[in-house]
Short mmCIF file of C-alpha atoms in Angstrom, two decimals:
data_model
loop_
_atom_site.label_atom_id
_atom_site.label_comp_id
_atom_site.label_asym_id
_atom_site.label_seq_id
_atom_site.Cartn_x
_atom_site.Cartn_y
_atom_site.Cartn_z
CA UNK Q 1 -13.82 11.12 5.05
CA UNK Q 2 -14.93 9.37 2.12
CA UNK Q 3 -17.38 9.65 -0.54
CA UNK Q 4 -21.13 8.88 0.30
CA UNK Q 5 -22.57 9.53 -3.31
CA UNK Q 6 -25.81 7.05 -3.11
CA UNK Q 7 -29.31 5.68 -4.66
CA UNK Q 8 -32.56 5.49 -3.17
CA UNK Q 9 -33.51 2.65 -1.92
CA UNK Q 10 -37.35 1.64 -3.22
CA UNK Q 11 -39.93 3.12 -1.25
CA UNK Q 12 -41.79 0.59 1.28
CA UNK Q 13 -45.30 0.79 0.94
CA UNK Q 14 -47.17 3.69 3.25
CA UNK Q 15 -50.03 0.95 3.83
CA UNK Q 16 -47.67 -1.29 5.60
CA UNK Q 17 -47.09 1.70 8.00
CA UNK Q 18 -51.11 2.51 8.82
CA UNK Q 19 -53.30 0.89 11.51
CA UNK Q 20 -56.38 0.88 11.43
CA UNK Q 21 -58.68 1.34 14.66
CA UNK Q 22 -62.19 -0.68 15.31
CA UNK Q 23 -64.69 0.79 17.53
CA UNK Q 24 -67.26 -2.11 18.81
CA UNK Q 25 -70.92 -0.66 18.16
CA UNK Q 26 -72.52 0.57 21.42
CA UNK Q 27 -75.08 -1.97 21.77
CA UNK Q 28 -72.29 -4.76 22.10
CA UNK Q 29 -70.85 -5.59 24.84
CA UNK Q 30 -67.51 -3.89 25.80
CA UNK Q 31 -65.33 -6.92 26.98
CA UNK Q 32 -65.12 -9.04 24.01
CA UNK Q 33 -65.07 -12.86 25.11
CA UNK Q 34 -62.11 -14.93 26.91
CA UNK Q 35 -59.94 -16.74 24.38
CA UNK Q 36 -56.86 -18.92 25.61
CA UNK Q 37 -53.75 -17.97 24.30
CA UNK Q 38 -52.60 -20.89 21.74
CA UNK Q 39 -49.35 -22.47 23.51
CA UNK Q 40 -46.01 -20.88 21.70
CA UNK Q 41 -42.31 -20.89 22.37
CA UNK Q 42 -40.97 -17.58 21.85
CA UNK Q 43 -37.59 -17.48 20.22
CA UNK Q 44 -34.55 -16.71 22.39
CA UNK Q 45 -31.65 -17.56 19.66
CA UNK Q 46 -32.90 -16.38 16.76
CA UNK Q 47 -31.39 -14.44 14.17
CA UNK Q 48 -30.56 -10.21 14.90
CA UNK Q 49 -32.62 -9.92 11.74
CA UNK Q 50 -35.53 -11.27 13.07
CA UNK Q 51 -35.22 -9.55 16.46
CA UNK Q 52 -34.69 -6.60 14.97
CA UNK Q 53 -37.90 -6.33 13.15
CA UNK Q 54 -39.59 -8.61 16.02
CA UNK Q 55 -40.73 -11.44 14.28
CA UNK Q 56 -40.08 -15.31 15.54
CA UNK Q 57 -37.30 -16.62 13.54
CA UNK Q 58 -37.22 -20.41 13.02
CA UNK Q 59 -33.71 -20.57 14.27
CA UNK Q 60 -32.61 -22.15 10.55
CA UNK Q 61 -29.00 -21.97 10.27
CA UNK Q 62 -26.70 -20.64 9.09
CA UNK Q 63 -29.60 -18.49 7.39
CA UNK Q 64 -33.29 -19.02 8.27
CA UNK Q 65 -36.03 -19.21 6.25
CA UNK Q 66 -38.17 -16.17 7.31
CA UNK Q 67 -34.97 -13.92 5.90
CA UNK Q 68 -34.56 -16.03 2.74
CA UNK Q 69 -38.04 -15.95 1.90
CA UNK Q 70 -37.78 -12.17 2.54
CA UNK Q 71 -34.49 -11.70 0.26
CA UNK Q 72 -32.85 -9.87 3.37
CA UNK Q 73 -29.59 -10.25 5.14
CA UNK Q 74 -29.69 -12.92 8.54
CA UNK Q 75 -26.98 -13.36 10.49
CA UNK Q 76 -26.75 -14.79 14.26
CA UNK Q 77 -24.68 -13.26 17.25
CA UNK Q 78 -21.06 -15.50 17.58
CA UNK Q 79 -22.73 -16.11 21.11
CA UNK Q 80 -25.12 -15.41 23.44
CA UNK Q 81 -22.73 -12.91 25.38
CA UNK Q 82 -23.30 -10.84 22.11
CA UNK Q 83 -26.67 -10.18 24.06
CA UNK Q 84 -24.93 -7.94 26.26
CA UNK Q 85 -24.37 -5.01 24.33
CA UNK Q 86 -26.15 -1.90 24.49
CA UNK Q 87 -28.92 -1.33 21.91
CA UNK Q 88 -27.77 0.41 19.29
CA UNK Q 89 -27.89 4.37 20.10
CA UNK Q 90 -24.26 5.73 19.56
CA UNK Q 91 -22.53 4.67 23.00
CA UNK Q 92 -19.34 1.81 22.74
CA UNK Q 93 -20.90 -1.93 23.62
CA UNK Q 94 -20.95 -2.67 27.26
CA UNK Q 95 -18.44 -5.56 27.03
CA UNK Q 96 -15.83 -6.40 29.38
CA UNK Q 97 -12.38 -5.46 28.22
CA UNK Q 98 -12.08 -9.72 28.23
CA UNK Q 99 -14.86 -10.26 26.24
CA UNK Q 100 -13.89 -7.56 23.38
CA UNK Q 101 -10.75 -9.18 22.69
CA UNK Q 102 -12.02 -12.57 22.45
CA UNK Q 103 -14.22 -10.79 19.79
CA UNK Q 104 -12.05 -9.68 18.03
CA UNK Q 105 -9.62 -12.50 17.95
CA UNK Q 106 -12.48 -14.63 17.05
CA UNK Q 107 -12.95 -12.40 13.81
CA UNK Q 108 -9.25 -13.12 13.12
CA UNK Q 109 -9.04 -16.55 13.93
CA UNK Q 110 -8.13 -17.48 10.75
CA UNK Q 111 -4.53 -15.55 10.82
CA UNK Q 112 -2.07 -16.69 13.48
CA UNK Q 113 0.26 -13.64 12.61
CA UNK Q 114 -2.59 -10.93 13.88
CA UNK Q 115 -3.02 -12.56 16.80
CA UNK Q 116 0.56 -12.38 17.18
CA UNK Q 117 1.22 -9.01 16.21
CA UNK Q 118 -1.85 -7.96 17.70
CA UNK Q 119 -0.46 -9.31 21.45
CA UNK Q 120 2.04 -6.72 20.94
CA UNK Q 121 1.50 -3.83 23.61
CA UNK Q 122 2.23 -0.50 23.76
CA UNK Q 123 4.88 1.28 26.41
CA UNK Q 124 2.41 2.29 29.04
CA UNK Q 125 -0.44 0.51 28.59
CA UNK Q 126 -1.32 -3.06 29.27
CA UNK Q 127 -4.25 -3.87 26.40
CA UNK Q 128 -3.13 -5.57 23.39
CA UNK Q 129 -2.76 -3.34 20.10
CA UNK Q 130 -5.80 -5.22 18.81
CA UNK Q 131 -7.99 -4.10 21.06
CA UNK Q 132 -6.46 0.02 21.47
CA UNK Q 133 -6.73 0.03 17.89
CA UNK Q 134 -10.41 -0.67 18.32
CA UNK Q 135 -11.53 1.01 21.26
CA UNK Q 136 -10.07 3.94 19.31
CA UNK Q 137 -11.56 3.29 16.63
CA UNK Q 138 -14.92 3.74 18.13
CA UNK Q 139 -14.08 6.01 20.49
CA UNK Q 140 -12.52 8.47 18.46
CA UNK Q 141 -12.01 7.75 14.03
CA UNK Q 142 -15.73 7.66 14.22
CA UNK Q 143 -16.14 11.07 15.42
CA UNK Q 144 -14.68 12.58 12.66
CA UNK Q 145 -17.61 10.79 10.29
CA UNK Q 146 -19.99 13.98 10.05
CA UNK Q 147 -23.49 12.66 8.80
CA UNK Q 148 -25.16 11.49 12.62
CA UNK Q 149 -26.39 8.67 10.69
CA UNK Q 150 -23.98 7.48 9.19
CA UNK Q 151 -22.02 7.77 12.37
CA UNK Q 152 -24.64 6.00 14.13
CA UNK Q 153 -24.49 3.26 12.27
CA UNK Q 154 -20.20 2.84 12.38
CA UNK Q 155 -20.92 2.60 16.32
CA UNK Q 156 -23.34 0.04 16.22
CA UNK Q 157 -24.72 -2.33 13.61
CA UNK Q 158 -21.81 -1.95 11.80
CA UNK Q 159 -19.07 -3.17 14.28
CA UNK Q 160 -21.67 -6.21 14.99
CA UNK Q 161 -21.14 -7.15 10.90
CA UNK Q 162 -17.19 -6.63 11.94
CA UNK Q 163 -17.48 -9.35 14.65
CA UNK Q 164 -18.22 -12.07 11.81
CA UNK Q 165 -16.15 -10.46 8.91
CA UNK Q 166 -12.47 -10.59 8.72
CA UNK Q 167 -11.88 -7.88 5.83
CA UNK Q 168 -14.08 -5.40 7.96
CA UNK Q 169 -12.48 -6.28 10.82
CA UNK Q 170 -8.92 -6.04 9.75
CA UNK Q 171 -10.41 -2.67 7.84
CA UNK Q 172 -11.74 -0.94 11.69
CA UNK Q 173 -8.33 -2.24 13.06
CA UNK Q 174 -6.08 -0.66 10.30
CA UNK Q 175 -8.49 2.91 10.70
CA UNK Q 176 -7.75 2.55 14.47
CA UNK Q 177 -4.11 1.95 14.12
CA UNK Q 178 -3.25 4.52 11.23
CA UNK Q 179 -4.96 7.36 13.58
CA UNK Q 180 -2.96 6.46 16.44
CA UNK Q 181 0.01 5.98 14.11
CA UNK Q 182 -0.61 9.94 13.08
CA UNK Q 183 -0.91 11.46 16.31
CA UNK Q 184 2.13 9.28 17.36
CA UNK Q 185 4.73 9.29 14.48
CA UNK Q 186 7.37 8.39 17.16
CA UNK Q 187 5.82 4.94 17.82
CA UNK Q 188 7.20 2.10 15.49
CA UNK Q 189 4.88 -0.05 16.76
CA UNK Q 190 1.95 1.51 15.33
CA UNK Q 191 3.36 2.01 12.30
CA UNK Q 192 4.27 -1.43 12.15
CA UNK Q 193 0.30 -2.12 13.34
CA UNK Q 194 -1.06 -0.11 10.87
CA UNK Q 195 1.62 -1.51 7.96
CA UNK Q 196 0.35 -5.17 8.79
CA UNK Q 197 -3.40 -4.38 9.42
CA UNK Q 198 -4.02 -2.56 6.00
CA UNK Q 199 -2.32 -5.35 4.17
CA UNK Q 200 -4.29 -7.66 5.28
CA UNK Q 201 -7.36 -5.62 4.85
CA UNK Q 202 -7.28 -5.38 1.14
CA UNK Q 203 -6.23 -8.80 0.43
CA UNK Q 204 -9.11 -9.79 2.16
CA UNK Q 205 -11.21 -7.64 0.47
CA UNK Q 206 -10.00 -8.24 -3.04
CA UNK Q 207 -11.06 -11.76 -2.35
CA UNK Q 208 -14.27 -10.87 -0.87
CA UNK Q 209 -14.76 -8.87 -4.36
CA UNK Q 210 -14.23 -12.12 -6.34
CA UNK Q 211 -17.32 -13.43 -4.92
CA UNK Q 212 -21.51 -12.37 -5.85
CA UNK Q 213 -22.56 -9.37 -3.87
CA UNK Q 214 -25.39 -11.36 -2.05
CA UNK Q 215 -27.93 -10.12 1.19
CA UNK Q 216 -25.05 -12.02 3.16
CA UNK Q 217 -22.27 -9.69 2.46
CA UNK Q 218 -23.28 -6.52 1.37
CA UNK Q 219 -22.96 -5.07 4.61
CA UNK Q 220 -19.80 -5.90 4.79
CA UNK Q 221 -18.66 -5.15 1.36
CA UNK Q 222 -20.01 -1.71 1.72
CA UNK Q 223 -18.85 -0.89 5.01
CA UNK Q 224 -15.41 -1.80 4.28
CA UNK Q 225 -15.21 0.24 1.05
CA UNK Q 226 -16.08 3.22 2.90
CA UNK Q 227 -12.93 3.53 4.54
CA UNK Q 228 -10.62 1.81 1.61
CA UNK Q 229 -9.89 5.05 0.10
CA UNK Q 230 -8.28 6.03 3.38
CA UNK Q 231 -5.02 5.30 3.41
CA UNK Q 232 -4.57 6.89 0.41
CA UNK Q 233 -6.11 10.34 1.66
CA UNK Q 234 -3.69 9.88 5.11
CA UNK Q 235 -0.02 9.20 3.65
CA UNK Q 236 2.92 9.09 6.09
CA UNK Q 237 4.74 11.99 5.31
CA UNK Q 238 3.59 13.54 2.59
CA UNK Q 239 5.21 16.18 0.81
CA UNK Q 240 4.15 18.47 -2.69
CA UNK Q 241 6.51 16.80 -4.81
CA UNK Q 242 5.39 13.76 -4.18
CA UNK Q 243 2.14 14.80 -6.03
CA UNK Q 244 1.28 13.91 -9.57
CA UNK Q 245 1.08 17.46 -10.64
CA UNK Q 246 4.74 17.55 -9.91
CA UNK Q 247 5.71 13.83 -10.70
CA UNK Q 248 5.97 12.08 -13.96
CA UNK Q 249 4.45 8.60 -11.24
CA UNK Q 250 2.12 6.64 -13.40
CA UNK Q 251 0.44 6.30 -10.26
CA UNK Q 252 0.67 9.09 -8.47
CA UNK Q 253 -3.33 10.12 -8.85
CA UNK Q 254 -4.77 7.22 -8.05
CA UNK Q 255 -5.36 8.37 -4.58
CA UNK Q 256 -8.30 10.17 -6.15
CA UNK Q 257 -9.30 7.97 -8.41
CA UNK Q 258 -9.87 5.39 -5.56
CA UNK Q 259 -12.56 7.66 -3.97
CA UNK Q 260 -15.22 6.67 -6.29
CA UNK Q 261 -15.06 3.29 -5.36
CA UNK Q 262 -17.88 3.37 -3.34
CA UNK Q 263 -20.46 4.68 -6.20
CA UNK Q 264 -18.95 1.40 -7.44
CA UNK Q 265 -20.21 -1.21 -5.14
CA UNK Q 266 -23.66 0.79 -4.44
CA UNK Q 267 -24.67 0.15 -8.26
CA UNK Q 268 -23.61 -3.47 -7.67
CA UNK Q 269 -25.07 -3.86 -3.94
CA UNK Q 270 -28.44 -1.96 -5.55
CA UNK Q 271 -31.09 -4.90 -5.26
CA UNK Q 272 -29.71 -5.41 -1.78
CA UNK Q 273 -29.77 -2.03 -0.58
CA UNK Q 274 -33.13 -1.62 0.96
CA UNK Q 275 -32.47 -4.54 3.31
CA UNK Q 276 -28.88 -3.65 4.33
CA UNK Q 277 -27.77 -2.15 7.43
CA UNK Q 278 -27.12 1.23 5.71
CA UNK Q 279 -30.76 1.47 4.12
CA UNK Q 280 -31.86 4.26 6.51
CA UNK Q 281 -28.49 6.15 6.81
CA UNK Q 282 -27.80 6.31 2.41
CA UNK Q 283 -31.36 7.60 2.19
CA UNK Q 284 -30.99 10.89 4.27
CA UNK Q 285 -27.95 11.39 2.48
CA UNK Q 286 -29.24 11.00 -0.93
CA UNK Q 287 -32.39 13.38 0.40
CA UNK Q 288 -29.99 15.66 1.27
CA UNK Q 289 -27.95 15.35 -1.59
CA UNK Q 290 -30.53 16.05 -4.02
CA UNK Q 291 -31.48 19.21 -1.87
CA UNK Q 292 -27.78 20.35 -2.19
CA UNK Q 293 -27.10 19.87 -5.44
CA UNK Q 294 -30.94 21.01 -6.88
CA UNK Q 295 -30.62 18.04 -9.73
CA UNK Q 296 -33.06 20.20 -11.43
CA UNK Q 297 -30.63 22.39 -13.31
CA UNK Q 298 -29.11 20.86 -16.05
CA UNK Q 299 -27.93 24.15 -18.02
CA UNK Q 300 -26.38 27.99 -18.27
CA UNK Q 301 -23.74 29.09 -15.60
CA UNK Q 302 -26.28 30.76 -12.92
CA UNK Q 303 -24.63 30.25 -9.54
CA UNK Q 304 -21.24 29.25 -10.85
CA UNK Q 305 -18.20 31.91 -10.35
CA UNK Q 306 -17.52 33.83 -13.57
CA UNK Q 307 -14.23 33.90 -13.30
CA UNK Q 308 -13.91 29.71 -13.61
CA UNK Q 309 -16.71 29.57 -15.83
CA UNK Q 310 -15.00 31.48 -18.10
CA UNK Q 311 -12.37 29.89 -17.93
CA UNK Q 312 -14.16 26.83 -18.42
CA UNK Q 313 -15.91 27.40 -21.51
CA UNK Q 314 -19.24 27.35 -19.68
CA UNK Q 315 -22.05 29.52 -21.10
CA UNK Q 316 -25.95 29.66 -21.01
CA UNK Q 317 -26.30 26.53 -23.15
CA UNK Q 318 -23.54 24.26 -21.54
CA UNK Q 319 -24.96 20.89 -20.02
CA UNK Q 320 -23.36 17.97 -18.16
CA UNK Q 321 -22.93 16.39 -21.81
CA UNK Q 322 -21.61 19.35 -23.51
CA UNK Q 323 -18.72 20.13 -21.20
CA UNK Q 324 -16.24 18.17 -18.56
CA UNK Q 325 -16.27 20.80 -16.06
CA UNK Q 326 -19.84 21.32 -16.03
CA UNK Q 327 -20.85 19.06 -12.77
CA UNK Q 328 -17.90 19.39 -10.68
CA UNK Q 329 -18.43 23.47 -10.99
CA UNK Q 330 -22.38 22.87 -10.35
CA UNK Q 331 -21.25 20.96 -7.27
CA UNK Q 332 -18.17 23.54 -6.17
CA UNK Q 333 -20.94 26.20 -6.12
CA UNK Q 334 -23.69 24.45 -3.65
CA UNK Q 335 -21.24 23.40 -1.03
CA UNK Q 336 -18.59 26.37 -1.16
CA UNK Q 337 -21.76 28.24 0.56
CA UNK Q 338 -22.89 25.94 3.43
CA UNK Q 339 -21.95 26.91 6.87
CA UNK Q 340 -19.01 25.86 8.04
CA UNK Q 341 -19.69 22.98 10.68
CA UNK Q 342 -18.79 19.41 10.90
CA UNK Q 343 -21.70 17.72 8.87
CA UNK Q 344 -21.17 20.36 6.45
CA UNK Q 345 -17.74 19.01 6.50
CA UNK Q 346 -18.53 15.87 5.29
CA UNK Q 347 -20.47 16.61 2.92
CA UNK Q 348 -18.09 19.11 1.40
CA UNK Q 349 -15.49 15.85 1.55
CA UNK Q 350 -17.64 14.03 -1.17
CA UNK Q 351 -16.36 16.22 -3.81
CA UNK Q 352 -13.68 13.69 -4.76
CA UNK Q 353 -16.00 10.62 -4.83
CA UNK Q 354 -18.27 12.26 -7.53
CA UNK Q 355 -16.03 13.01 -10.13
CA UNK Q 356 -16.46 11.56 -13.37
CA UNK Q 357 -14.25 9.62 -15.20
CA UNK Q 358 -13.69 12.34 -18.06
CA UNK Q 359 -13.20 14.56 -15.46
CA UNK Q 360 -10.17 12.93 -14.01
CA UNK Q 361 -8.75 12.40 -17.53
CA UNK Q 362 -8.38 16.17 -17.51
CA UNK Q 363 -6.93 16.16 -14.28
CA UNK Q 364 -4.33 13.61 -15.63
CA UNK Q 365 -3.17 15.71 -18.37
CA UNK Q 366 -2.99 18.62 -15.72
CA UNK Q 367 -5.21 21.01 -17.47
CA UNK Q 368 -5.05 23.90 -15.77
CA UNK Q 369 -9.02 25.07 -15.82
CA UNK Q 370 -9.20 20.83 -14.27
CA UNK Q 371 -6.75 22.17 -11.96
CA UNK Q 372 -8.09 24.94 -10.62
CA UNK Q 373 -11.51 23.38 -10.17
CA UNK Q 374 -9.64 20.57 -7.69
CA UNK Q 375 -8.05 23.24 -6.47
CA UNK Q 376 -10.36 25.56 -5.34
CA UNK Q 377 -12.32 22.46 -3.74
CA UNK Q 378 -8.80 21.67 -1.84
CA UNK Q 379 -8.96 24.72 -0.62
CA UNK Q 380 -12.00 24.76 0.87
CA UNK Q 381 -11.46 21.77 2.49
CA UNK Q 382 -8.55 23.38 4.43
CA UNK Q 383 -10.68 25.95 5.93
CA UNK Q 384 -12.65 22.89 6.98
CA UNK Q 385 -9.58 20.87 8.84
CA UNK Q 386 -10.58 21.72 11.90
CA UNK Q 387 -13.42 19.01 11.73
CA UNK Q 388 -11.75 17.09 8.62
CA UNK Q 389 -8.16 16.56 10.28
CA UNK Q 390 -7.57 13.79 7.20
CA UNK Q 391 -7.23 17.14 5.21
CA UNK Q 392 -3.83 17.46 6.91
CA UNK Q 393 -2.58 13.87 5.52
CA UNK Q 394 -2.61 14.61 1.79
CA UNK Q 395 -5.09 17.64 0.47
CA UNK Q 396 -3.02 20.60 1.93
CA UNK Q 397 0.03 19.18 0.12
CA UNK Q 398 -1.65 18.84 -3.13
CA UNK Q 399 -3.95 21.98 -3.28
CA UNK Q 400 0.53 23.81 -2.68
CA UNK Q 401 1.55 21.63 -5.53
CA UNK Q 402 -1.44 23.04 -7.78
CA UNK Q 403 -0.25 26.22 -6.98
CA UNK Q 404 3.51 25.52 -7.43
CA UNK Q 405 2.39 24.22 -11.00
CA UNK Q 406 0.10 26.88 -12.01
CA UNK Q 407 1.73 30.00 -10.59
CA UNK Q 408 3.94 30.77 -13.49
CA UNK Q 409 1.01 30.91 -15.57
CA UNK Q 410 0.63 34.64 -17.79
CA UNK Q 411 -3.00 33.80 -17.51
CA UNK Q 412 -3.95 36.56 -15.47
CA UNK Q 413 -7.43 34.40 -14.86
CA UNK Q 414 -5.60 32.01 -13.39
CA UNK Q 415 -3.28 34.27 -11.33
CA UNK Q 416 -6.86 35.56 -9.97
CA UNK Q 417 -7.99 32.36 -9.42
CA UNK Q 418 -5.44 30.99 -7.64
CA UNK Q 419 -5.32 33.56 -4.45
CA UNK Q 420 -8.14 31.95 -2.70
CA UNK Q 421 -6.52 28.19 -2.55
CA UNK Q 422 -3.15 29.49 -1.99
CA UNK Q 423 -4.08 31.17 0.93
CA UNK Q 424 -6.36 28.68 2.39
CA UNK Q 425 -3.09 26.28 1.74
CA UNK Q 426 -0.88 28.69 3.40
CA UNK Q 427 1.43 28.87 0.41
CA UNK Q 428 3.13 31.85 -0.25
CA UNK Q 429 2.38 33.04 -4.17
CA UNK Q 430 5.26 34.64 -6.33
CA UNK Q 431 3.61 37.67 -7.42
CA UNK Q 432 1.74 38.37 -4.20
#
């Protein structure tokens, strides 16, 4: 769904990990002497930070000192009923449908017109939109996330981050809301939901983004930034001439642009990384990534497809510095073989978020070898809507306005090159 591009986060030592096992000598005796326990109070309302790693928190608020010391994010459950929810392990919390909407109006407390508009209901069902934008949220947008852990962590520690956080809040509502609003185009009131929920998601972001990335807020910075790029991927209606290739719109591409946003925030989130919510989930990816992508070759077209490094310029001495097209065909080649599955899916999706900025320039002019590059991504990604149904929303209609753009070329390369999309994208070529 959206780009997951990452760093590592710094290794934790290996001797913090190892225990290390005593034996008494035989000629001592076996039960070691009786020694009273010193008297304790064990901490009940501490922070989730602290109960997490199971350590007693001093209960200093709003942050306590064991977390500041450490340079790691504390927060405290709203209330105790937070205590009710399921350990995190990929199921929706156990709350009462009651309890969930006083959540979530809690986390919006601030705006009296979402907790009007989000008392509106539905023909047919009785649950405010607030909270059927949710529960749908986690019951179903999430699904479509293909890396289990990252998925694991939308279900759980994320939506706890949510419950304190109006920009990620208003973020999960306007994901709920614009799904529902896709598979029900005849409902106004979704529209209208999604309209108000997204509006108020980036405003509160953008001021979020005026502040110091800090321990406090990275989650939620990050979290929400992985589903900003959204709305721009899922248009209402979206047609091939409304595309850029086609347009003369100044911003017409920034849909794309938008995608890197993400690599964005990481470099400014990086000292905070290691202690952030996502620590565990960005590191399998990166693992994963490297493994992909083999960062060892730098040089020479072995792997790429001759016809589009041809076209490209690319020969044995071409490098990432020597020539635009060089990385995006190095990454074109490692995914365009994985198997086609749903976490294959998603990683094939972060194609858009890795594109450089010189790259995109290209793209902007519409060169044609840029073209075909995006292109021939686009149209894998249609052969992968069956787990990616955001493809649907915006890619199919740009990988047809490629064609429409390209197919008068006398380039008989490009005429080549063009088949595979334009199938894939159901669109009918001239001289086929």
């Amino acid at each position: 769904m959206v780009a997951t591009q990452v760093i590592t986060p710094t290794s934790v030592d290996i001797r913090s990990w190892q225990t290390v096992f005593r034996l008494p000598p035989p000629d001592r005796p076996q039960s070691p002497p009786y020694h009273a326990r010193r008297p304790h109070k064990k901490s009940r309302t501490g922070c989730i930070t602290c109960k997490r790693r199971r350590v007693k928190c001093d209960e200093t608020r709003p942050f306590c000192r064991r977390c500041e010391k450490l340079g790691v994010s504390c927060s405290y459950p709203q209330s105790q009923d937070l205590q009710t929810m399921k350990e995190p392990d990929g199921t929706v919390f156990s709350l009462s449908l009651k309890d969930l909407e006083s959540k979530v109006n809690q986390a919006l407390a601030t705006d009296s017109d979402c907790l009007e508009i989000g008392a509106l209901k539905t023909a047919n069902d009785t649950r405010p939109i607030t909270i059927v934008a949710f529960q749908h949220f986690m019951n179903h947008s999430t699904d479509t996330v293909g890396h289990p852990s990252i998925r694991h962590v939308m279900k759980s520690d994320m939506i706890r981050v949510a419950f304190g956080c109006p920009h990620l809040m208003y973020t999960i509502l306007g994901v709920g809301s614009l799904h529902l609003s896709r598979i029900r185009p005849q409902n106004q009131t979704w529209r209208l939901a999604e309209t108000y929920f997204w509006q108020q998601a980036i405003k509160a972001y953008q001021a979020a983004l005026s502040s110091k990335v800090s321990p406090q807020n990275v989650d939620a910075l990050l979290s929400t930034c992985m589903f900003m790029g959204i709305t721009s991927v899922c248009p209402d209606r979206f047609e091939p001439t409304d595309s850029w290739v086609l347009t003369n719109a100044p911003g017409a591409m920034n849909w794309l642009c938008l995608q890197s946003g993400l690599r964005t925030i990481i470099n400014l989130a990086a000292p905070y990384i290691q202690s952030s919510i996502w620590a565990s989930a960005f590191q399998q990816t990166h693992q994963e990534e490297v493994q992909l992508y083999d960062e060892g070759v730098t040089q020479g077209r072995d792997g790429l497809d001759p016809d589009l490094a041809d076209l490209c310029g690319v020969d044995d001495s071409t490098t990432p510095s020597t020539n635009p097209y060089y990385e995006p065909l190095r990454m074109l080649a490692a995914i365009s073989g994985l198997e086609k599955n749903l976490k294959n899916a998603s990683q094939c999706a972060t194609f858009m978020g890795r594109l450089e900025n010189d790259f995109l320039a290209l793209l902007r002019e519409r060169d044609p070898p840029a073209l075909l590059v995006l292109a021939q991504w686009m149209g894998l990604m249609c052969t992968l809507s069956e787990w990616q149904p955001w493809v649907e929303g915006r890619i199919r209609g740009e990988c047809k306005a490629i064609c429409m753009y390209l197919e008068h070329s006398t380039d008989p390369r490009v005429q080549r090159l063009l088949r595979s999309p334009a199938s894939a994208c159901r669109y009918h070529l001239a001289y086929v």
